[in-house]
Short mmCIF file of C-alpha atoms and ligand atoms in Angstrom, two decimals:
data_model
loop_
_atom_site.label_atom_id
_atom_site.label_comp_id
_atom_site.label_asym_id
_atom_site.label_seq_id
_atom_site.Cartn_x
_atom_site.Cartn_y
_atom_site.Cartn_z
CA MET O 160 -7.97 78.04 16.99
CA LEU O 161 -10.98 76.10 18.17
CA ALA O 162 -14.02 77.81 19.66
CA HIS O 163 -13.68 78.92 23.31
CA ARG O 164 -16.56 76.61 24.22
CA THR O 165 -14.39 73.54 23.57
CA ALA O 166 -12.33 74.50 26.62
CA LEU O 167 -15.40 74.50 28.85
CA PHE O 168 -15.95 70.74 29.01
CA LYS O 169 -14.01 67.51 28.83
CA ALA O 170 -14.95 64.09 27.45
CA SER O 171 -17.21 62.18 29.81
CA GLY O 172 -15.36 60.91 32.90
CA THR O 173 -17.25 57.64 32.80
CA ALA O 174 -16.10 57.06 29.24
CA ALA O 175 -12.51 57.75 30.39
CA ALA O 176 -12.83 55.05 33.07
CA ARG O 177 -13.98 52.54 30.47
CA THR O 178 -11.06 53.49 28.24
CA ALA O 179 -8.58 52.86 31.09
CA ALA O 180 -10.14 49.45 31.72
CA THR O 181 -10.07 48.55 28.03
CA ALA O 182 -6.41 49.59 27.79
CA ALA O 183 -5.50 47.39 30.77
CA ILE O 184 -7.36 44.46 29.18
CA ALA O 185 -5.52 45.08 25.87
CA ASP O 186 -2.25 44.87 27.89
CA GLY O 187 -3.24 41.30 28.70
CA ARG O 188 -4.39 41.95 32.27
CA GLN O 189 -7.35 40.04 33.73
CA ILE O 190 -9.53 43.02 34.55
CA ILE O 191 -13.07 42.83 35.91
CA ASP O 192 -14.85 45.84 34.49
CA LEU O 193 -17.33 47.45 36.87
CA THR O 194 -17.43 50.74 34.98
CA ALA O 195 -20.28 50.13 32.55
CA GLY O 196 -23.35 52.33 32.57
CA GLU O 197 -25.30 49.53 30.93
CA ILE O 198 -26.56 46.04 31.64
CA TRP O 199 -24.96 42.91 30.28
CA SER O 200 -27.87 41.22 28.55
CA GLU O 201 -29.34 39.65 25.43
CA LEU O 202 -31.44 41.67 23.01
CA PRO O 203 -35.18 41.69 23.81
CA PRO O 204 -36.86 39.31 21.30
CA THR O 205 -39.58 41.88 20.54
CA VAL O 206 -36.96 44.49 19.65
CA ARG O 207 -35.12 42.03 17.42
CA GLU O 208 -38.37 41.09 15.63
CA GLY O 209 -39.38 44.74 15.17
CA ALA O 210 -35.99 45.66 13.74
CA ILE O 211 -35.85 42.71 11.33
CA ALA O 212 -39.40 43.39 10.15
CA ALA O 213 -38.53 47.05 9.54
CA ILE O 214 -35.47 46.07 7.48
CA ASN O 215 -37.52 43.54 5.51
CA ARG O 216 -40.06 46.28 4.79
CA ASN O 217 -37.25 48.36 3.29
CA LEU O 218 -37.72 51.21 5.75
CA ASN O 219 -34.83 53.47 4.88
CA ARG O 220 -36.26 57.00 4.88
CA TYR O 221 -36.36 59.93 7.29
CA THR O 222 -39.25 59.90 9.72
CA ASP O 223 -40.82 62.98 11.26
CA THR O 224 -38.13 64.90 13.19
CA LEU O 225 -39.62 64.00 16.56
CA GLY O 226 -40.12 60.36 15.62
CA LEU O 227 -42.88 58.18 14.17
CA MET O 228 -46.31 59.39 15.24
CA GLU O 229 -47.22 55.80 16.27
CA LEU O 230 -44.13 55.65 18.49
CA ARG O 231 -44.88 59.02 20.09
CA HIS O 232 -48.39 57.77 20.70
CA ALA O 233 -47.15 54.48 22.19
CA ILE O 234 -44.78 56.38 24.49
CA ALA O 235 -47.62 58.71 25.51
CA CYS O 236 -49.67 55.61 26.46
CA LYS O 237 -46.77 54.19 28.47
CA LEU O 238 -46.29 57.51 30.27
CA SER O 239 -50.02 57.80 30.94
CA ALA O 240 -49.90 54.38 32.65
CA GLU O 241 -46.77 55.29 34.63
CA THR O 242 -47.99 58.69 35.80
CA ALA O 243 -51.76 58.04 36.02
CA GLN O 244 -52.27 61.16 33.88
CA PRO O 245 -53.24 61.60 30.25
CA TRP O 246 -50.42 62.28 27.76
CA SER O 247 -50.74 62.91 24.03
CA ALA O 248 -48.27 62.25 21.22
CA GLU O 249 -47.80 66.04 20.78
CA GLU O 250 -46.25 66.15 24.25
CA ILE O 251 -43.55 63.60 23.34
CA ALA O 252 -40.29 64.03 21.41
CA VAL O 253 -38.42 60.86 20.46
CA THR O 254 -34.68 61.45 20.73
CA SER O 255 -31.40 59.64 20.12
CA GLY O 256 -31.21 58.40 23.70
CA ALA O 257 -31.93 60.31 26.88
CA LYS O 258 -28.70 62.21 26.36
CA GLN O 259 -30.19 64.04 23.39
CA ALA O 260 -33.43 64.61 25.31
CA LEU O 261 -31.37 66.28 28.05
CA PHE O 262 -29.38 68.28 25.54
CA ASN O 263 -32.60 69.47 23.90
CA ALA O 264 -33.94 70.41 27.34
CA ALA O 265 -30.82 72.41 28.20
CA MET O 266 -30.81 74.21 24.84
CA ALA O 267 -34.53 74.95 25.02
CA LEU O 268 -34.52 76.25 28.62
CA VAL O 269 -31.19 77.80 29.46
CA ASN O 270 -30.25 81.36 28.48
CA PRO O 271 -26.61 82.47 28.69
CA GLY O 272 -25.95 83.39 32.32
CA ASP O 273 -28.81 81.29 33.74
CA GLU O 274 -28.11 79.04 36.70
CA VAL O 275 -29.34 75.46 37.03
CA LEU O 276 -29.36 73.63 40.36
CA VAL O 277 -27.71 70.22 40.13
CA PRO O 278 -27.65 67.90 43.17
CA ALA O 279 -24.14 66.45 43.63
CA PRO O 280 -22.76 63.85 43.13
CA TYR O 281 -24.27 64.19 39.66
CA TRP O 282 -24.26 62.29 36.40
CA THR O 283 -21.37 63.85 34.57
CA THR O 284 -23.32 65.02 31.50
CA PHE O 285 -25.76 67.32 33.38
CA PRO O 286 -23.29 70.14 34.10
CA ALA O 287 -21.51 69.72 30.75
CA GLN O 288 -24.72 70.27 28.80
CA ILE O 289 -25.76 73.24 30.96
CA ILE O 290 -22.36 74.82 30.25
CA ILE O 291 -22.64 74.11 26.52
CA ALA O 292 -26.01 75.91 26.59
CA GLY O 293 -24.28 78.93 28.15
CA GLY O 294 -25.56 78.39 31.69
CA THR O 295 -23.87 77.76 35.03
CA PRO O 296 -24.47 74.61 37.06
CA VAL O 297 -24.87 75.29 40.78
CA PHE O 298 -24.11 72.19 42.81
CA ILE O 299 -26.12 71.16 45.86
CA GLN O 300 -24.25 68.73 48.12
CA THR O 301 -26.28 65.71 49.21
CA ARG O 302 -23.91 63.27 50.93
CA HIS O 303 -24.85 64.42 54.43
CA ASN O 304 -28.49 63.64 53.67
CA GLY O 305 -28.38 60.15 52.14
CA TYR O 306 -27.65 61.68 48.71
CA VAL O 307 -31.03 63.40 48.60
CA PRO O 308 -31.03 67.22 48.35
CA ARG O 309 -32.38 69.14 51.33
CA LEU O 310 -35.06 71.72 50.64
CA THR O 311 -33.15 74.28 52.70
CA ASP O 312 -30.01 73.78 50.59
CA LEU O 313 -31.94 74.09 47.34
CA THR O 314 -33.76 77.19 48.55
CA ALA O 315 -30.55 78.83 49.74
CA ALA O 316 -28.94 78.31 46.32
CA ILE O 317 -31.69 80.05 44.35
CA THR O 318 -30.84 83.46 42.90
CA SER O 319 -32.55 85.75 40.41
CA LYS O 320 -30.67 83.84 37.69
CA THR O 321 -31.89 80.36 38.64
CA LYS O 322 -33.82 78.80 35.79
CA ALA O 323 -34.18 75.10 36.54
CA ILE O 324 -33.52 72.19 38.89
CA VAL O 325 -32.21 68.83 37.71
CA VAL O 326 -33.88 65.92 39.49
CA ASN O 327 -32.44 62.48 38.73
CA THR O 328 -34.13 59.64 40.55
CA PRO O 329 -33.22 56.78 40.83
CA ASN O 330 -29.89 58.51 40.85
CA ASN O 331 -26.75 57.89 38.87
CA PRO O 332 -24.21 57.54 40.48
CA THR O 333 -25.52 57.33 44.06
CA GLY O 334 -28.37 54.83 43.66
CA ALA O 335 -30.59 57.06 45.84
CA ILE O 336 -34.32 57.18 45.19
CA TYR O 337 -35.87 60.49 46.18
CA PRO O 338 -38.74 60.10 48.64
CA ARG O 339 -42.20 61.33 47.68
CA ASP O 340 -42.01 64.20 50.17
CA THR O 341 -38.77 65.47 48.66
CA LEU O 342 -40.33 65.48 45.21
CA ALA O 343 -43.40 67.30 46.56
CA ASP O 344 -41.14 69.92 48.18
CA ILE O 345 -39.06 70.38 45.02
CA SER O 346 -42.22 70.80 42.93
CA GLN O 347 -43.62 73.41 45.29
CA LEU O 348 -40.30 75.24 45.28
CA ALA O 349 -40.28 75.21 41.47
CA ILE O 350 -43.80 76.60 41.38
CA ASP O 351 -43.12 79.27 44.02
CA ARG O 352 -39.87 80.41 42.40
CA GLU O 353 -40.99 79.89 38.79
CA LEU O 354 -38.34 77.31 37.91
CA TRP O 355 -38.32 74.44 35.46
CA ILE O 356 -37.79 70.87 36.63
CA ILE O 357 -35.71 68.57 34.43
CA PHE O 358 -36.80 65.16 35.66
CA ASP O 359 -34.50 62.32 34.59
CA GLU O 360 -36.06 58.95 35.36
CA CYS O 361 -33.85 56.79 33.15
CA TYR O 362 -33.36 54.25 35.95
CA GLY O 363 -37.04 54.19 36.99
CA ALA O 364 -37.40 50.54 35.92
CA PHE O 365 -34.91 49.43 38.59
CA THR O 366 -36.09 50.00 42.15
CA HIS O 367 -35.28 47.83 45.12
CA ALA O 368 -37.90 47.23 47.81
CA PRO O 369 -38.97 48.90 50.01
CA HIS O 370 -38.08 51.86 47.77
CA THR O 371 -40.35 52.84 44.90
CA HIS O 372 -39.92 55.33 42.12
CA HIS O 373 -42.32 58.28 42.00
CA PRO O 374 -42.75 60.18 38.74
CA ILE O 375 -42.67 63.81 39.86
CA VAL O 376 -45.76 64.75 37.84
CA SER O 377 -47.75 62.09 39.73
CA VAL O 378 -46.63 63.52 43.05
CA ALA O 379 -47.35 67.11 41.95
CA PRO O 380 -49.59 67.32 38.86
CA GLN O 381 -49.67 71.10 39.34
CA ALA O 382 -45.95 71.23 38.40
CA ARG O 383 -46.49 69.52 35.06
CA ALA O 384 -46.52 72.80 33.11
CA ARG O 385 -42.93 73.44 34.24
CA THR O 386 -41.56 69.90 34.05
CA LEU O 387 -39.63 68.18 31.27
CA ILE O 388 -39.46 64.41 31.75
CA VAL O 389 -36.46 62.58 30.32
CA ASN O 390 -36.36 58.84 29.85
CA SER O 391 -35.08 56.21 27.44
CA PHE O 392 -35.11 52.52 26.64
CA SER O 393 -31.35 52.33 27.14
CA LYS O 394 -31.43 51.03 30.68
CA ALA O 395 -34.95 49.60 31.05
CA LEU O 396 -34.53 47.27 28.04
CA ALA O 397 -30.72 47.11 28.03
CA LEU O 398 -30.69 48.86 24.64
CA THR O 399 -27.97 51.45 25.13
CA GLY O 400 -26.60 51.13 21.61
CA TRP O 401 -29.97 51.58 19.90
CA ARG O 402 -30.25 55.21 20.98
CA ILE O 403 -33.96 55.67 21.57
CA GLY O 404 -35.03 58.05 24.33
CA TYR O 405 -37.69 60.65 24.80
CA LEU O 406 -38.55 64.01 26.25
CA ALA O 407 -42.08 64.66 27.53
CA GLY O 408 -43.41 68.07 28.43
CA PRO O 409 -45.66 70.98 27.51
CA LYS O 410 -46.46 71.25 23.80
CA ALA O 411 -44.72 74.63 23.43
CA ALA O 412 -41.45 73.17 24.75
CA ILE O 413 -41.79 70.12 22.49
CA SER O 414 -42.30 72.39 19.43
CA ALA O 415 -39.14 74.32 20.32
CA VAL O 416 -37.31 71.01 20.63
CA LYS O 417 -38.64 69.96 17.22
CA ALA O 418 -37.12 73.03 15.61
CA LEU O 419 -33.82 72.42 17.43
CA GLN O 420 -33.68 68.73 16.58
CA SER O 421 -34.53 69.49 12.93
CA HIS O 422 -31.18 71.32 12.75
CA THR O 423 -29.10 68.80 14.69
CA THR O 424 -29.79 65.09 14.24
CA SER O 425 -33.28 65.06 12.68
CA ASN O 426 -35.12 61.85 13.57
CA PRO O 427 -33.59 59.05 15.63
CA ASN O 428 -32.64 55.93 13.65
CA VAL O 429 -35.69 54.63 11.80
CA ILE O 430 -35.01 50.92 12.39
CA ALA O 431 -34.49 51.47 16.12
CA GLN O 432 -37.74 53.44 16.27
CA HIS O 433 -39.68 50.62 14.62
CA ALA O 434 -38.01 48.07 16.89
CA VAL O 435 -39.05 49.93 20.05
CA LEU O 436 -42.50 50.59 18.62
CA HIS O 437 -42.96 46.87 17.98
CA HIS O 438 -41.85 46.14 21.54
CA LEU O 439 -44.31 48.64 23.02
CA GLN O 440 -47.18 47.44 20.82
CA SER O 441 -46.50 43.80 21.71
CA GLY O 442 -47.27 44.56 25.36
CA ASP O 443 -44.71 41.87 26.22
CA THR O 444 -43.20 42.60 29.62
CA ALA O 445 -41.41 39.25 30.12
CA PHE O 446 -37.99 40.51 29.05
CA GLN O 447 -38.06 43.61 31.21
CA LEU O 448 -39.29 41.68 34.26
CA GLN O 449 -36.50 39.13 33.84
CA LEU O 450 -33.96 41.96 33.51
CA GLN O 451 -35.26 43.49 36.73
CA ARG O 452 -34.96 40.12 38.51
CA ASP O 453 -31.42 39.68 37.20
CA VAL O 454 -30.44 43.14 38.43
CA ALA O 455 -32.05 42.45 41.83
CA ASN O 456 -30.10 39.17 42.13
CA ALA O 457 -26.86 40.92 41.21
CA ARG O 458 -27.56 43.60 43.81
CA ALA O 459 -28.21 41.00 46.54
CA LEU O 460 -25.00 39.13 45.69
CA GLY O 461 -23.04 42.38 45.60
CA LEU O 462 -24.36 43.66 48.91
CA SER O 463 -23.54 40.38 50.62
CA ILE O 464 -19.92 40.61 49.44
CA LEU O 465 -19.59 44.33 50.21
CA SER O 466 -20.89 43.74 53.75
CA ALA O 467 -17.33 42.57 54.54
CA LEU O 468 -15.94 46.08 53.91
CA THR O 469 -14.55 47.49 57.12
CA LEU O 470 -14.10 51.21 56.59
CA VAL O 471 -16.56 51.78 53.80
CA PRO O 472 -20.24 51.86 54.72
CA GLN O 473 -22.66 49.54 52.95
CA PRO O 474 -24.06 51.42 49.92
CA ALA O 475 -27.82 51.97 49.95
CA ALA O 476 -28.31 51.06 46.27
CA GLN O 477 -32.02 51.86 46.41
CA GLY O 478 -32.45 52.01 42.63
CA GLY O 479 -30.60 51.63 39.35
CA PHE O 480 -27.68 49.21 39.11
CA TYR O 481 -24.79 51.00 40.84
CA PHE O 482 -23.14 50.66 44.22
CA TYR O 483 -21.75 54.01 45.28
CA LEU O 484 -19.04 53.73 47.90
CA ASP O 485 -18.38 56.54 50.35
CA LEU O 486 -14.60 56.67 50.87
CA THR O 487 -14.65 59.44 53.47
CA LYS O 488 -13.54 57.25 56.40
CA LEU O 489 -11.07 55.25 54.35
CA GLN O 490 -9.47 58.44 53.06
CA ARG O 491 -8.78 59.59 56.61
CA ARG O 492 -6.59 56.52 57.24
CA THR O 493 -2.94 57.40 57.16
CA LYS O 494 -1.84 54.12 55.54
CA LEU O 495 -3.27 55.29 52.27
CA ILE O 496 -1.26 58.49 52.32
CA GLY O 497 1.72 58.05 50.10
CA ARG O 498 -0.27 56.30 47.48
CA GLY O 499 -2.82 59.11 47.36
CA VAL O 500 -6.15 59.63 48.99
CA ASN O 501 -8.54 60.99 46.46
CA ALA O 502 -11.02 58.84 44.61
CA ASP O 503 -8.88 58.85 41.45
CA ASP O 504 -6.02 57.31 43.42
CA VAL O 505 -8.29 54.71 44.94
CA VAL O 506 -9.61 53.85 41.46
CA ASN O 507 -6.06 53.58 40.08
CA GLY O 508 -5.04 51.48 43.07
CA LEU O 509 -8.00 49.15 42.52
CA LEU O 510 -7.08 48.76 38.86
CA MET O 511 -3.43 48.00 39.68
CA ASP O 512 -3.78 45.90 42.85
CA ALA O 513 -7.18 44.25 42.47
CA GLY O 514 -7.53 44.20 38.68
CA VAL O 515 -10.94 45.82 39.07
CA ALA O 516 -12.03 48.83 37.00
CA THR O 517 -14.35 51.31 38.71
CA VAL O 518 -15.39 54.92 38.12
CA SER O 519 -13.95 57.65 40.30
CA GLY O 520 -16.38 60.01 42.01
CA THR O 521 -14.41 62.90 40.54
CA ALA O 522 -16.32 62.20 37.33
CA PHE O 523 -19.43 63.03 39.36
CA GLY O 524 -18.01 66.05 41.19
CA ASP O 525 -17.18 63.97 44.27
CA PRO O 526 -13.56 63.21 45.21
CA ALA O 527 -14.75 60.85 47.98
CA GLY O 528 -16.83 58.36 46.01
CA VAL O 529 -16.39 55.35 43.76
CA ARG O 530 -19.09 53.90 41.50
CA LEU O 531 -19.38 50.18 40.81
CA SER O 532 -21.80 48.84 38.24
CA TYR O 533 -23.52 45.56 39.03
CA GLY O 534 -25.13 45.22 35.59
CA ILE O 535 -22.63 42.48 34.66
CA ASP O 536 -22.69 38.68 34.79
CA LEU O 537 -22.81 37.22 38.29
CA GLU O 538 -19.56 35.28 38.04
CA SER O 539 -17.52 38.36 37.12
CA LEU O 540 -19.36 40.46 39.67
CA ASP O 541 -18.63 37.95 42.41
CA LYS O 542 -14.94 37.78 41.53
CA GLY O 543 -14.57 41.54 41.07
CA LEU O 544 -16.27 42.54 44.30
CA ARG O 545 -14.34 39.95 46.33
CA ARG O 546 -11.05 41.28 45.00
CA LEU O 547 -12.17 44.87 45.56
CA THR O 548 -13.32 44.21 49.13
CA ALA O 549 -10.11 42.42 50.05
CA THR O 550 -7.99 45.22 48.57
CA LEU O 551 -9.88 48.07 50.22
CA ASN O 552 -9.76 46.24 53.55
CA MET O 553 -6.00 45.80 53.18
CA TRP O 554 -5.58 49.55 52.83
CA ASN O 555 -7.15 50.17 56.26
N1 PLP R 164 -29.45 60.10 32.30
C1 PLP R 164 -28.72 59.41 33.18
C2 PLP R 164 -28.89 59.71 34.63
C3 PLP R 164 -27.81 58.45 32.76
O1 PLP R 164 -27.09 57.78 33.64
C4 PLP R 164 -27.67 58.20 31.38
C5 PLP R 164 -26.69 57.23 30.88
O2 PLP R 164 -25.85 56.73 31.56
C6 PLP R 164 -28.45 58.94 30.51
C7 PLP R 164 -29.33 59.88 30.98
C8 PLP R 164 -28.32 58.76 29.01
O3 PLP R 164 -28.97 57.62 28.56
P1 PLP R 164 -29.05 57.28 27.02
O4 PLP R 164 -28.15 56.12 26.78
O5 PLP R 164 -30.49 56.91 26.79
O6 PLP R 164 -28.65 58.46 26.24
#
């Protein structure tokens, strides 16, 4: 018998979507894959140089559990520039991607029985990790408010067991960027009700004018003592496989995380750490700026194609690199009944009829949404979105 906890969560729904796409491709089908949570890109030259230099220096040993001191310092400098506040290396933990930073946060904050507010649709790992830590995710619906949680809804959901609020902006999957006022309200609520804020800004490098990303500690410096910031280089530098992320927060929380990480993974991969350190020390922003331009071009192309959708509203796509389609109106159309009306059925239909792989909103707690990634090459994106638009319009 396995432990009861294994029954509490399933493998990531986004990973399942990728597996379905890969299986269809292996069957010889011409599938355009819009499921990826990563950007199709070359390796940043600075990262390549840093990694090769580290290998040539024979760097094969453990580092400090929370990462190289120089890297923690370099990340503290980056965060100081981003937040206009001073950060020190002792307030930074380097982790194996943002996923481990979030896991550390959940394990360090959540007692069995605690509740954590999670705006929905949500990135699929947030509730899973809260559950693994023994807590209960409490979902706050956001669709009716442009995918941004309302203060009244958050306030109404707070109980004596509430421990934290997850704030993910720019948001995966919805692409929403939380306005400054919302972040100010959430911070005040956290202070008034003595809650932690888990602030995931993994997509902060990708914002689309006129929207801008606001680090919550810049909006409300007074909430810093109860905020854990989560970020990584996975999206900003298209380095998903290198697994370097970080957690930033009060020193006491970072020390607890050090103890935890010392018993789980120890330090993140030493070569990847040196590679990212070299990138940060180089001060070279050319790669990241080009990546941002590429993502912006892909977004513009995608929106122009999706503007032909008849029953699906144009996605806002304010930040990140996802279009999130609201299927509510389409699902009400009777023609679809018979082949199913929930997002899973729409996703299966798109795979079968259009040869386009997408991620069902059910992976994000939303049976009326579909996520499309535009972090792929323009030619495939163009073809995939044209096929998808034509197919969805046919189902009207
Ligand atoms: N947070 C969000 C909102 C994400 O979408 C992802 C990855 O998709 C992560 C964290 C994890 O990123 P990493 O690859 O750095 O672990």
